[in-house]
Short mmCIF file of C-alpha atoms in Angstrom, two decimals:
data_model
loop_
_atom_site.label_atom_id
_atom_site.label_comp_id
_atom_site.label_asym_id
_atom_site.label_seq_id
_atom_site.Cartn_x
_atom_site.Cartn_y
_atom_site.Cartn_z
CA MET A 1 2.50 39.42 -42.25
CA ASN A 2 1.72 42.80 -40.71
CA THR A 3 -1.55 43.00 -38.81
CA ALA A 4 -3.16 45.28 -36.30
CA ALA A 5 -2.28 44.56 -32.70
CA GLY A 6 -4.36 41.72 -31.35
CA ALA A 7 -5.77 40.71 -34.74
CA PRO A 8 -5.31 37.11 -35.86
CA ALA A 9 -2.66 36.46 -38.49
CA TYR A 10 -2.66 33.54 -40.89
CA ALA A 11 0.31 32.05 -42.71
CA VAL A 12 1.16 28.89 -44.62
CA PHE A 13 4.04 26.86 -43.25
CA VAL A 14 5.73 25.13 -46.13
CA SER A 15 8.77 23.53 -44.54
CA ALA A 16 10.59 22.88 -41.31
CA ALA A 17 14.20 22.10 -40.53
CA THR A 18 16.44 21.55 -37.53
CA THR A 19 19.51 23.35 -38.93
CA SER A 20 20.21 26.40 -41.10
CA ALA A 21 21.73 24.17 -43.81
CA GLU A 22 18.60 22.01 -43.97
CA LEU A 23 16.42 25.12 -44.16
CA SER A 24 18.48 26.56 -47.01
CA THR A 25 18.14 23.31 -48.98
CA ALA A 26 14.38 23.31 -48.46
CA LYS A 27 14.09 26.91 -49.71
CA GLN A 28 16.01 26.06 -52.88
CA LYS A 29 13.67 23.17 -53.65
CA ILE A 30 10.56 25.27 -53.06
CA ASN A 31 11.83 28.18 -55.21
CA ALA A 32 12.69 25.74 -57.97
CA ALA A 33 9.15 24.35 -57.88
CA ILE A 34 7.38 27.72 -57.49
CA PRO A 35 9.54 30.51 -58.98
CA GLY A 36 8.93 33.95 -57.54
CA LEU A 37 7.41 32.70 -54.29
CA VAL A 38 8.47 34.94 -51.41
CA LEU A 39 9.51 32.90 -48.39
CA GLN A 40 9.78 34.48 -45.00
CA PRO A 41 11.53 32.68 -42.11
CA VAL A 42 9.46 32.25 -38.99
CA ASP A 43 10.67 33.90 -35.83
CA SER A 44 11.29 30.95 -33.52
CA ALA A 45 10.34 33.10 -30.53
CA ALA A 46 7.03 34.24 -32.00
CA ALA A 47 3.98 32.56 -30.54
CA TYR A 48 1.65 30.63 -32.82
CA ILE A 49 -1.04 27.96 -32.80
CA MET A 50 -1.29 25.66 -35.80
CA LYS A 51 -4.42 23.63 -36.56
CA ARG A 52 -3.99 20.45 -38.59
CA SER A 53 -6.31 17.69 -39.72
CA GLN A 54 -5.04 14.15 -39.57
CA ILE A 55 -6.66 10.82 -40.35
CA ASP A 56 -7.31 8.76 -37.23
CA MET A 57 -6.01 5.32 -38.22
CA GLU A 58 -7.68 3.73 -35.17
CA SER A 59 -11.11 4.94 -36.26
CA GLU A 60 -13.34 2.57 -38.25
CA THR A 61 -14.41 5.46 -40.48
CA LEU A 62 -10.89 6.89 -40.87
CA ALA A 63 -12.34 10.29 -39.94
CA ALA A 64 -10.18 13.40 -39.97
CA VAL A 65 -9.32 14.59 -36.49
CA PRO A 66 -8.22 18.18 -35.75
CA TYR A 67 -4.85 18.63 -34.07
CA PHE A 68 -3.40 21.79 -32.59
CA MET A 69 0.31 22.61 -32.40
CA LEU A 70 1.73 25.30 -30.13
CA GLY A 71 4.98 27.05 -30.92
CA GLY A 72 7.14 30.00 -30.09
CA GLY A 73 8.55 31.18 -26.81
CA THR A 74 11.97 30.68 -25.29
CA GLU A 75 13.79 28.22 -23.05
CA GLY A 76 11.22 25.49 -23.47
CA ASN A 77 8.24 27.68 -22.60
CA SER A 78 5.54 28.81 -25.00
CA SER A 79 4.05 32.30 -24.88
CA SER A 80 1.00 30.96 -26.73
CA LYS A 81 -1.82 29.22 -24.92
CA LEU A 82 -4.79 27.29 -26.19
CA LEU A 83 -7.97 27.50 -24.09
CA VAL A 84 -10.49 24.68 -24.53
CA THR A 85 -13.91 25.52 -23.09
CA PRO A 86 -16.84 23.11 -23.42
CA GLN A 87 -20.42 24.18 -23.85
CA LEU A 88 -22.48 24.61 -20.70
CA SER A 89 -22.94 21.33 -18.76
CA ASP A 90 -20.40 19.56 -20.97
CA THR A 91 -16.95 18.32 -20.01
CA VAL A 92 -13.61 17.96 -21.76
CA SER A 93 -11.87 14.58 -21.85
CA VAL A 94 -8.11 14.11 -21.82
CA ARG A 95 -7.09 10.84 -23.40
CA GLU A 96 -3.52 11.07 -22.10
CA ARG A 97 -4.80 11.46 -18.51
CA PHE A 98 -6.60 8.12 -18.17
CA GLU A 99 -9.36 9.52 -20.44
CA ARG A 100 -10.73 11.48 -17.50
CA SER A 101 -13.33 14.19 -18.12
CA TYR A 102 -13.12 17.66 -16.61
CA LYS A 103 -15.46 20.55 -15.90
CA GLY A 104 -14.38 24.13 -16.47
CA SER A 105 -11.79 24.81 -19.16
CA LEU A 106 -8.41 23.39 -20.13
CA GLU A 107 -5.43 25.66 -20.75
CA ILE A 108 -2.79 24.05 -22.97
CA SER A 109 0.72 25.42 -23.29
CA ARG A 110 4.36 24.41 -23.34
CA PHE A 111 6.26 24.63 -20.06
CA ASN A 112 9.82 23.44 -19.39
CA SER A 113 9.83 21.82 -22.85
CA LYS A 114 6.81 19.68 -22.01
CA LEU A 115 3.11 19.85 -22.78
CA ALA A 116 1.25 21.50 -19.89
CA VAL A 117 -2.48 20.91 -19.45
CA ILE A 118 -4.17 22.92 -16.70
CA ASN A 119 -7.78 22.55 -15.65
CA GLU A 120 -9.32 25.86 -14.60
CA LEU A 121 -12.64 25.65 -12.72
CA PRO A 122 -14.50 27.11 -9.73
CA MET A 123 -13.23 26.10 -6.29
CA ASP A 124 -16.43 24.27 -5.27
CA GLN A 125 -16.36 22.05 -8.36
CA TYR A 126 -12.69 21.29 -7.77
CA LEU A 127 -13.27 20.40 -4.10
CA ALA A 128 -16.24 18.15 -4.93
CA SER A 129 -13.98 16.07 -7.15
CA VAL A 130 -11.16 16.04 -4.58
CA ILE A 131 -13.47 14.67 -1.88
CA SER A 132 -14.87 12.12 -4.35
CA SER A 133 -11.33 11.07 -5.36
CA GLU A 134 -10.00 10.87 -1.80
CA LEU A 135 -12.99 9.32 0.01
CA ASN A 136 -16.00 7.06 -0.56
CA LYS A 137 -19.61 8.03 -1.26
CA ASP A 138 -20.85 5.80 1.56
CA TRP A 139 -18.83 7.57 4.26
CA PRO A 140 -20.55 9.73 6.91
CA VAL A 141 -21.22 13.30 5.77
CA GLU A 142 -19.29 14.76 8.72
CA ALA A 143 -16.13 12.99 7.50
CA LEU A 144 -16.76 14.41 4.02
CA LYS A 145 -17.18 17.91 5.49
CA ALA A 146 -13.91 17.57 7.41
CA GLN A 147 -12.17 16.63 4.15
CA ALA A 148 -13.77 19.59 2.38
CA VAL A 149 -12.40 22.11 4.89
CA ALA A 150 -8.96 20.49 4.92
CA ALA A 151 -8.79 20.32 1.10
CA ARG A 152 -9.92 23.93 0.70
CA THR A 153 -7.34 25.13 3.21
CA TYR A 154 -4.63 23.08 1.55
CA VAL A 155 -5.12 24.48 -1.94
CA LEU A 156 -5.39 28.08 -0.72
CA LYS A 157 -2.22 27.65 1.32
CA GLN A 158 -0.26 26.46 -1.73
CA GLY A 159 -0.76 29.56 -3.86
CA VAL A 160 0.63 29.10 -7.38
CA LYS A 161 2.82 26.20 -6.30
CA TYR A 162 3.89 25.12 -9.79
CA GLN A 163 4.42 28.58 -11.40
CA ILE A 164 1.60 28.03 -13.87
CA ALA A 165 -0.77 25.99 -11.67
CA ASP A 166 -1.84 25.92 -8.04
CA VAL A 167 -1.69 22.17 -7.34
CA SER A 168 -1.24 18.86 -9.13
CA ASP A 169 -3.94 16.21 -9.49
CA SER A 170 -2.08 13.46 -7.63
CA THR A 171 -1.54 12.59 -3.97
CA VAL A 172 1.66 14.64 -4.11
CA ASP A 173 -0.91 17.34 -3.33
CA GLN A 174 -4.43 15.90 -3.20
CA ALA A 175 -6.14 13.45 -5.54
CA TYR A 176 -8.31 15.06 -8.24
CA HIS A 177 -9.83 12.72 -10.83
CA GLY A 178 -12.11 15.16 -12.60
CA ALA A 179 -15.86 15.13 -13.17
CA GLY A 180 -16.16 11.39 -13.59
CA ALA A 181 -15.23 10.77 -9.96
CA GLU A 182 -17.84 13.05 -8.40
CA PHE A 183 -20.69 11.86 -6.19
CA PRO A 184 -23.52 14.12 -4.91
CA ALA A 185 -22.66 13.92 -1.20
CA ALA A 186 -19.26 15.48 -1.92
CA LEU A 187 -20.77 18.66 -3.36
CA THR A 188 -23.20 18.76 -0.43
CA ALA A 189 -20.24 18.66 1.97
CA VAL A 190 -18.49 21.48 0.07
CA GLN A 191 -21.57 23.68 0.10
CA ALA A 192 -22.24 23.01 3.79
CA THR A 193 -18.74 24.27 4.66
CA GLN A 194 -18.71 27.11 2.13
CA GLY A 195 -15.54 29.19 2.49
CA GLU A 196 -14.41 27.56 5.76
CA VAL A 197 -10.68 27.13 6.35
CA LEU A 198 -8.28 26.16 9.14
CA LYS A 199 -6.08 28.81 10.73
CA ASP A 200 -3.68 29.26 13.62
CA LYS A 201 -2.08 32.47 14.87
CA ASN A 202 0.04 32.66 11.71
CA GLY A 203 -2.84 32.31 9.28
CA LEU A 204 -3.74 29.35 7.05
CA ILE A 205 -2.20 26.09 8.25
CA SER A 206 -0.87 23.28 6.06
CA PRO A 207 -3.57 20.68 6.81
CA LEU A 208 -1.77 17.45 6.00
CA PHE A 209 -3.93 14.36 5.67
CA TYR A 210 -3.49 10.75 4.58
CA SER A 211 -5.32 7.43 4.55
CA ASN A 212 -4.83 5.78 7.96
CA ALA A 213 -2.95 6.56 11.20
CA GLY A 214 -2.86 2.98 12.40
CA GLY A 215 -4.44 3.96 15.72
CA MET A 216 -2.28 6.97 16.59
CA THR A 217 -1.25 10.03 14.59
CA ALA A 218 2.35 11.19 14.47
CA GLU A 219 3.93 14.07 16.29
CA SER A 220 5.60 16.31 13.71
CA THR A 221 9.25 15.57 14.58
CA GLU A 222 8.64 11.81 14.17
CA VAL A 223 8.12 12.16 10.43
CA TRP A 224 10.12 15.00 8.89
CA GLY A 225 12.04 16.19 11.92
CA ASN A 226 10.55 19.68 12.17
CA LYS A 227 8.31 20.91 14.99
CA VAL A 228 4.78 22.06 14.09
CA ALA A 229 2.56 23.04 17.03
CA TYR A 230 -0.76 21.85 15.60
CA LEU A 231 0.58 18.44 14.47
CA GLN A 232 0.56 16.41 17.67
CA SER A 233 0.17 12.71 18.40
CA VAL A 234 -3.48 11.88 19.14
CA PRO A 235 -5.55 8.65 19.16
CA SER A 236 -7.28 7.80 15.89
CA PRO A 237 -10.10 5.22 15.42
CA ASP A 238 -8.82 3.72 12.17
CA GLU A 239 -9.81 0.07 12.57
CA GLY A 240 -12.70 0.36 10.11
CA ALA A 241 -10.25 -0.19 7.23
CA GLU A 242 -9.88 -3.88 8.12
CA LYS A 243 -13.57 -4.53 8.77
CA GLY A 244 -14.78 -7.41 6.63
CA LYS A 245 -11.30 -8.37 5.42
CA ALA A 246 -10.85 -12.13 5.10
CA PRO A 247 -8.10 -14.12 6.80
CA TRP A 248 -5.25 -15.58 4.78
CA TYR A 249 -3.55 -18.83 5.80
CA ARG A 250 0.19 -19.23 5.87
CA ILE A 251 0.89 -22.68 4.51
CA VAL A 252 3.72 -25.11 3.83
CA LEU A 253 3.60 -27.80 1.15
CA PRO A 254 5.27 -31.22 1.46
CA ASN A 255 8.09 -29.92 -0.77
CA GLY A 256 8.80 -27.06 1.66
CA GLN A 257 7.25 -24.20 -0.35
CA THR A 258 5.57 -21.64 1.88
CA GLY A 259 3.35 -18.58 1.48
CA TYR A 260 -0.11 -17.13 2.09
CA ILE A 261 -3.34 -18.39 0.50
CA HIS A 262 -6.76 -16.73 0.72
CA SER A 263 -8.91 -18.63 3.23
CA SER A 264 -11.77 -19.06 0.75
CA TYR A 265 -9.55 -21.41 -1.29
CA ALA A 266 -8.55 -23.73 1.57
CA ARG A 267 -10.57 -26.38 3.45
CA ASP A 268 -9.71 -27.99 6.78
CA THR A 269 -9.48 -31.78 6.46
CA GLY A 270 -9.85 -32.33 10.20
CA GLU A 271 -6.47 -34.08 10.29
CA LYS A 272 -3.36 -32.91 12.13
CA ASN A 273 0.33 -33.73 11.91
CA ALA A 274 2.49 -34.99 14.79
CA ALA A 275 3.01 -31.42 16.02
CA GLY A 276 -0.73 -30.80 16.14
CA LEU A 277 -0.86 -28.48 13.11
CA PRO A 278 -3.89 -28.87 10.78
CA TYR A 279 -3.89 -30.27 7.27
CA TYR A 280 -5.86 -28.33 4.66
CA VAL A 281 -6.55 -28.92 0.96
CA SER A 282 -6.96 -26.48 -1.92
CA THR A 283 -10.53 -26.00 -3.13
CA GLY A 284 -9.53 -24.42 -6.43
CA THR A 285 -7.21 -24.90 -9.40
CA GLY A 286 -4.41 -22.47 -10.19
CA VAL A 287 -4.79 -20.69 -6.85
CA SER A 288 -2.00 -18.17 -6.19
CA VAL A 289 0.12 -18.46 -3.05
CA ARG A 290 1.86 -15.18 -2.24
CA PRO A 291 4.68 -14.04 0.10
CA ALA A 292 2.32 -11.68 2.01
CA PRO A 293 -1.47 -11.75 2.54
CA PHE A 294 -2.73 -9.44 -0.19
CA VAL A 295 -3.18 -9.35 -3.97
CA ASP A 296 -0.78 -7.19 -5.94
CA ASN A 297 0.85 -8.81 -8.94
CA ALA A 298 3.52 -6.11 -9.11
CA SER A 299 4.75 -5.88 -5.51
CA ASN A 300 3.50 -9.23 -4.19
CA PRO A 301 3.33 -11.71 -7.09
CA ALA A 302 2.48 -15.38 -6.60
CA THR A 303 5.51 -17.51 -5.78
CA PHE A 304 3.68 -20.72 -6.73
CA LYS A 305 0.16 -22.05 -7.26
CA VAL A 306 -1.87 -24.95 -5.90
CA ASP A 307 -4.56 -27.03 -7.56
CA ILE A 308 -7.74 -28.59 -6.27
CA GLY A 309 -7.01 -31.35 -3.77
CA ASP A 310 -3.41 -30.27 -3.08
CA ARG A 311 -2.59 -30.91 0.59
CA PHE A 312 -0.68 -28.56 2.91
CA ILE A 313 -0.22 -27.59 6.55
CA VAL A 314 -1.51 -24.29 7.92
CA PHE A 315 0.88 -22.94 10.55
CA ASP A 316 -0.21 -19.30 10.83
CA GLN A 317 -2.81 -16.83 9.59
CA ALA A 318 -3.28 -13.08 9.19
CA ILE A 319 -6.02 -10.64 8.16
CA GLU A 320 -5.67 -9.53 4.54
CA SER A 321 -3.35 -6.51 4.49
CA ASN A 322 -5.24 -3.24 4.43
CA ALA A 323 -4.82 0.44 5.28
CA PHE A 324 -4.98 -0.26 9.03
CA SER A 325 -2.86 -3.41 9.43
CA TRP A 326 -0.43 -4.94 6.97
CA ILE A 327 2.46 -7.30 6.30
CA ARG A 328 5.26 -6.71 3.80
CA GLY A 329 8.06 -9.07 2.79
CA PRO A 330 9.81 -11.34 3.35
CA TYR A 331 12.81 -9.48 1.91
CA ASP A 332 16.18 -11.16 1.47
CA ALA A 333 18.90 -9.71 3.69
CA ASP A 334 21.42 -9.50 0.84
CA LYS A 335 19.01 -7.40 -1.26
CA LEU A 336 18.17 -5.09 1.63
CA LYS A 337 21.86 -4.61 2.36
CA ASP A 338 22.37 -2.62 -0.84
CA LYS A 339 19.66 -0.17 0.21
CA VAL A 340 20.79 -0.02 3.82
CA ASN A 341 24.33 0.81 2.74
CA THR A 342 23.10 4.02 1.10
CA VAL A 343 22.28 5.48 4.53
CA LEU A 344 25.20 4.09 6.56
CA SER A 345 28.38 6.08 7.20
CA GLN A 346 30.34 2.82 6.99
CA PRO A 347 28.77 0.43 4.45
CA ILE A 348 28.39 -3.20 5.47
CA ALA A 349 31.03 -5.32 3.75
CA GLY A 350 29.79 -8.74 4.83
CA ALA A 351 26.30 -10.04 5.48
CA LEU A 352 23.44 -8.01 6.91
CA ASP A 353 23.08 -10.06 10.07
CA LYS A 354 20.85 -7.84 12.17
CA LEU A 355 18.28 -5.15 11.42
CA GLU A 356 16.73 -3.57 14.50
CA ILE A 357 14.55 -0.71 15.66
CA SER A 358 16.60 1.42 18.05
CA GLN A 359 14.21 4.32 18.70
CA ARG A 360 10.51 5.11 18.43
CA GLY A 361 8.60 8.37 18.64
CA GLN A 362 5.63 9.30 20.79
CA SER A 363 3.14 7.58 18.48
CA GLY A 364 5.17 4.39 18.22
CA ARG A 365 6.56 5.23 14.80
CA VAL A 366 10.12 4.21 14.08
CA THR A 367 12.48 7.17 14.25
CA GLU A 368 15.82 5.33 14.27
CA MET A 369 17.11 1.96 13.08
CA LYS A 370 20.39 0.10 13.19
CA ALA A 371 21.96 -2.35 10.76
CA ASN A 372 24.57 -4.65 12.28
CA GLY A 373 24.65 -2.28 15.25
CA GLN A 374 25.28 0.84 13.14
CA VAL A 375 22.76 3.71 13.12
CA MET A 376 21.11 4.35 9.77
CA LYS A 377 20.81 8.00 8.72
CA PRO A 378 18.15 8.63 6.04
CA ALA A 379 17.09 12.19 5.18
CA ASN A 380 14.27 11.97 7.74
CA PRO A 381 12.47 9.19 9.65
CA ASP A 382 9.66 8.91 7.10
CA ALA A 383 12.26 8.12 4.41
CA LEU A 384 12.55 4.65 6.00
CA ARG A 385 9.33 3.78 4.18
CA THR A 386 10.96 4.28 0.79
CA LEU A 387 14.18 2.62 1.89
CA PHE A 388 12.38 -0.62 2.72
CA ASN A 389 10.50 -1.08 -0.54
CA GLY A 390 7.67 1.39 0.04
CA LEU A 391 6.31 0.42 3.45
CA PRO A 392 2.81 1.84 4.10
CA SER A 393 3.93 3.59 7.30
CA THR A 394 6.76 3.75 9.84
CA ARG A 395 4.60 2.27 12.61
CA PHE A 396 5.98 -1.24 12.30
CA ASP A 397 7.82 -4.15 13.89
CA ILE A 398 10.42 -6.38 12.24
CA GLU A 399 10.50 -10.15 12.22
CA GLU A 400 13.86 -11.68 11.35
CA THR A 401 13.25 -15.14 9.93
CA GLY A 402 16.74 -16.40 10.71
CA ARG A 403 16.78 -15.37 14.39
CA TYR A 404 15.28 -17.26 17.33
CA THR A 405 16.03 -18.09 20.97
CA ILE A 406 16.45 -21.57 22.45
CA LEU A 407 15.77 -22.32 26.09
CA GLY A 408 17.82 -25.38 27.06
CA ALA A 409 18.44 -27.46 30.12
CA ASP A 410 19.11 -25.59 33.37
CA ASN A 411 17.46 -22.53 31.77
CA THR A 412 20.40 -22.02 29.44
CA VAL A 413 19.46 -19.45 26.77
CA ARG A 414 21.01 -19.45 23.32
CA SER A 415 20.30 -16.79 20.68
CA GLN A 416 20.50 -18.21 17.19
CA SER A 417 20.77 -16.33 13.88
CA ALA A 418 21.40 -17.29 10.29
CA ALA A 419 25.11 -16.63 10.83
CA SER A 420 25.34 -18.82 13.99
CA PRO A 421 26.79 -22.34 14.03
CA ALA A 422 24.42 -25.15 13.17
CA VAL A 423 21.90 -26.42 15.70
CA TYR A 424 22.13 -30.08 16.74
CA VAL A 425 19.00 -32.10 17.44
CA ALA A 426 19.01 -35.29 19.51
CA ALA A 427 16.14 -37.73 19.47
CA GLY A 428 15.69 -40.28 22.21
CA GLY A 429 18.50 -42.87 22.15
CA SER A 430 20.24 -41.44 19.09
CA GLU A 431 23.31 -39.32 18.45
CA PRO A 432 22.85 -35.56 17.96
CA GLN A 433 22.71 -34.52 14.32
CA ALA A 434 23.24 -31.09 12.78
CA VAL A 435 20.16 -29.51 11.22
CA SER A 436 21.13 -28.98 7.58
CA ALA A 437 17.78 -28.01 6.07
CA SER A 438 17.44 -24.47 4.71
CA GLN A 439 14.15 -24.15 6.58
CA LEU A 440 12.93 -25.50 9.87
CA PHE A 441 9.82 -25.02 11.98
CA ILE A 442 10.01 -24.29 15.68
CA LEU A 443 7.14 -24.66 18.15
CA ASN A 444 7.01 -22.46 21.21
CA GLY A 445 5.33 -23.23 24.52
CA ASP A 446 1.95 -22.10 23.16
CA ASN A 447 2.22 -24.56 20.28
CA LYS A 448 2.64 -21.70 17.80
CA ALA A 449 4.91 -22.51 14.89
CA LYS A 450 7.58 -20.22 13.49
CA LEU A 451 9.33 -20.71 10.17
CA VAL A 452 13.10 -20.21 10.43
CA ASP A 453 15.01 -19.53 7.22
CA LYS A 454 18.76 -20.07 7.23
CA LYS A 455 19.40 -17.52 4.48
CA ASN A 456 17.78 -14.83 6.68
CA GLN A 457 14.89 -12.67 5.58
CA TYR A 458 13.00 -9.74 7.11
CA ILE A 459 9.24 -9.36 7.48
CA PHE A 460 7.66 -6.00 8.36
CA ARG A 461 4.36 -5.97 10.26
CA GLY A 462 2.71 -2.62 10.86
CA THR A 463 -0.33 -0.41 11.10
CA GLY A 464 -1.31 2.72 9.23
CA TYR A 465 -1.00 3.99 5.68
CA GLY A 466 0.71 7.30 5.00
CA HIS A 467 3.03 9.69 6.82
CA GLY A 468 0.74 9.99 9.85
CA LEU A 469 0.74 13.80 10.17
CA GLY A 470 -2.57 15.57 10.66
CA MET A 471 -5.93 14.06 9.74
CA SER A 472 -6.38 10.36 9.17
CA GLN A 473 -9.19 9.89 6.66
CA TRP A 474 -10.19 6.52 8.12
CA GLY A 475 -9.97 8.10 11.56
CA ALA A 476 -12.27 10.93 10.45
CA ARG A 477 -14.75 8.29 9.41
CA GLY A 478 -14.33 6.52 12.74
CA TYR A 479 -14.91 9.72 14.71
CA ALA A 480 -17.96 10.59 12.58
CA GLU A 481 -19.41 7.17 13.38
CA LEU A 482 -18.83 7.94 17.07
CA GLY A 483 -20.91 11.10 16.73
CA TYR A 484 -18.26 13.80 16.18
CA ASP A 485 -19.21 16.67 13.86
CA TYR A 486 -16.69 17.88 11.28
CA LYS A 487 -15.42 20.74 13.43
CA LYS A 488 -14.64 18.45 16.34
CA ILE A 489 -12.94 16.00 13.96
CA LEU A 490 -10.73 18.73 12.51
CA GLN A 491 -9.84 20.25 15.89
CA THR A 492 -8.92 16.78 17.17
CA TYR A 493 -6.39 16.22 14.40
CA TYR A 494 -5.15 19.83 14.12
CA VAL A 495 -4.61 20.86 17.72
CA GLY A 496 -5.35 24.46 18.70
CA VAL A 497 -6.57 25.69 15.30
CA SER A 498 -9.70 27.72 14.53
CA ILE A 499 -12.24 27.24 11.74
CA THR A 500 -13.15 30.49 10.03
CA LYS A 501 -14.61 31.69 6.74
CA GLU A 502 -12.07 32.97 4.22
#
């Protein structure tokens, strides 16, 4: 159809096919049904938007719902775009994106053979949602202001990062959950820092931020290996993340099963065993006992459950894992070996007998590890987090469940691992006997029990959540509670930078 440039053109699509042969067959059938009808093939590169009505089978009323189809373009990209703009004060919801609602407008197109949905809106509205998505409405306003300046600088520094969009809505860039996430204090923080950004002598910086530094931020080379002058290791008051967290008890049942139970589901009986460890009972039915002290049915599912009145020994306890302090594992050595072998120049053929930290950076983060004495070589130090099942940070220690040290007569020291010969125990007046159990408990001089597992497992205990570079969000809150304003917070985490209006 010939039309004036820019004028809308309408056509009726009567068939579609994936091959020329299929299209020819369809044309023959249509011409047979409607003789004389002129059919014109559609230029596959020509842009078009098709509106269709389709019955919504999930609706109680079976109402017709409008659908829009985009076509045309080349190499998986569409030259047509559909702009959805709500009426003033309204929002647009995207069912496929967790049914979130968005201010501004939505641009819909096809990019790299996939549907692309881009939210276009004023910077202040975007930042208000970012702060609301990243932080909490009850946090001090100075922490919110610090996040506003960092988030504004970040998005301006990116430019059009994704060819058709500036940034994504996930923590790959910065979290953005749309209008539904917003709280009033966030917009107040944005407006109070209107136009302010972070710069060094080269212009806008890349103001990295994350949840929790674990008490000390990272120096730049500790994480990705490159030197950045404004990313230095500084103290960070992050402890607020574990405030109010309940203790979890590490227990062992009479049948030898072990794990962590939330303290609210366990009651002290007042009795102790021969080693002086307390007996507790379950106060609930179907209570989950997990490998580590936190609830996550995907990464930390229950290994067994206890019912009301079930009796067990408590031999250790820990604060519920949080952004400041955490426990992960235990992980079987044979399963970790497969991952470790991907970053070793000479893969381990036998058992993974020893996993050790061989080097730490200025902040205490792990920068080098060895497996069976061989240095591991991931892409960068921070990649160790992914290697070991998604650790929250690289500021950790390792507990090897199969390794312990025995102090014998005449101060003789013996280091024991899962691969060592069996230990013999001699009671008074009896012959020594080899310990054959798969698990045993050892008491040290402070009467603290340790579980030793003969099949060897690894437990990671650490602090912090995230890469550790730049501003800790929990630390910003901590500094705000100490009386820092947002400028002092930012210039603490980004050393030597200036705050200016863009």
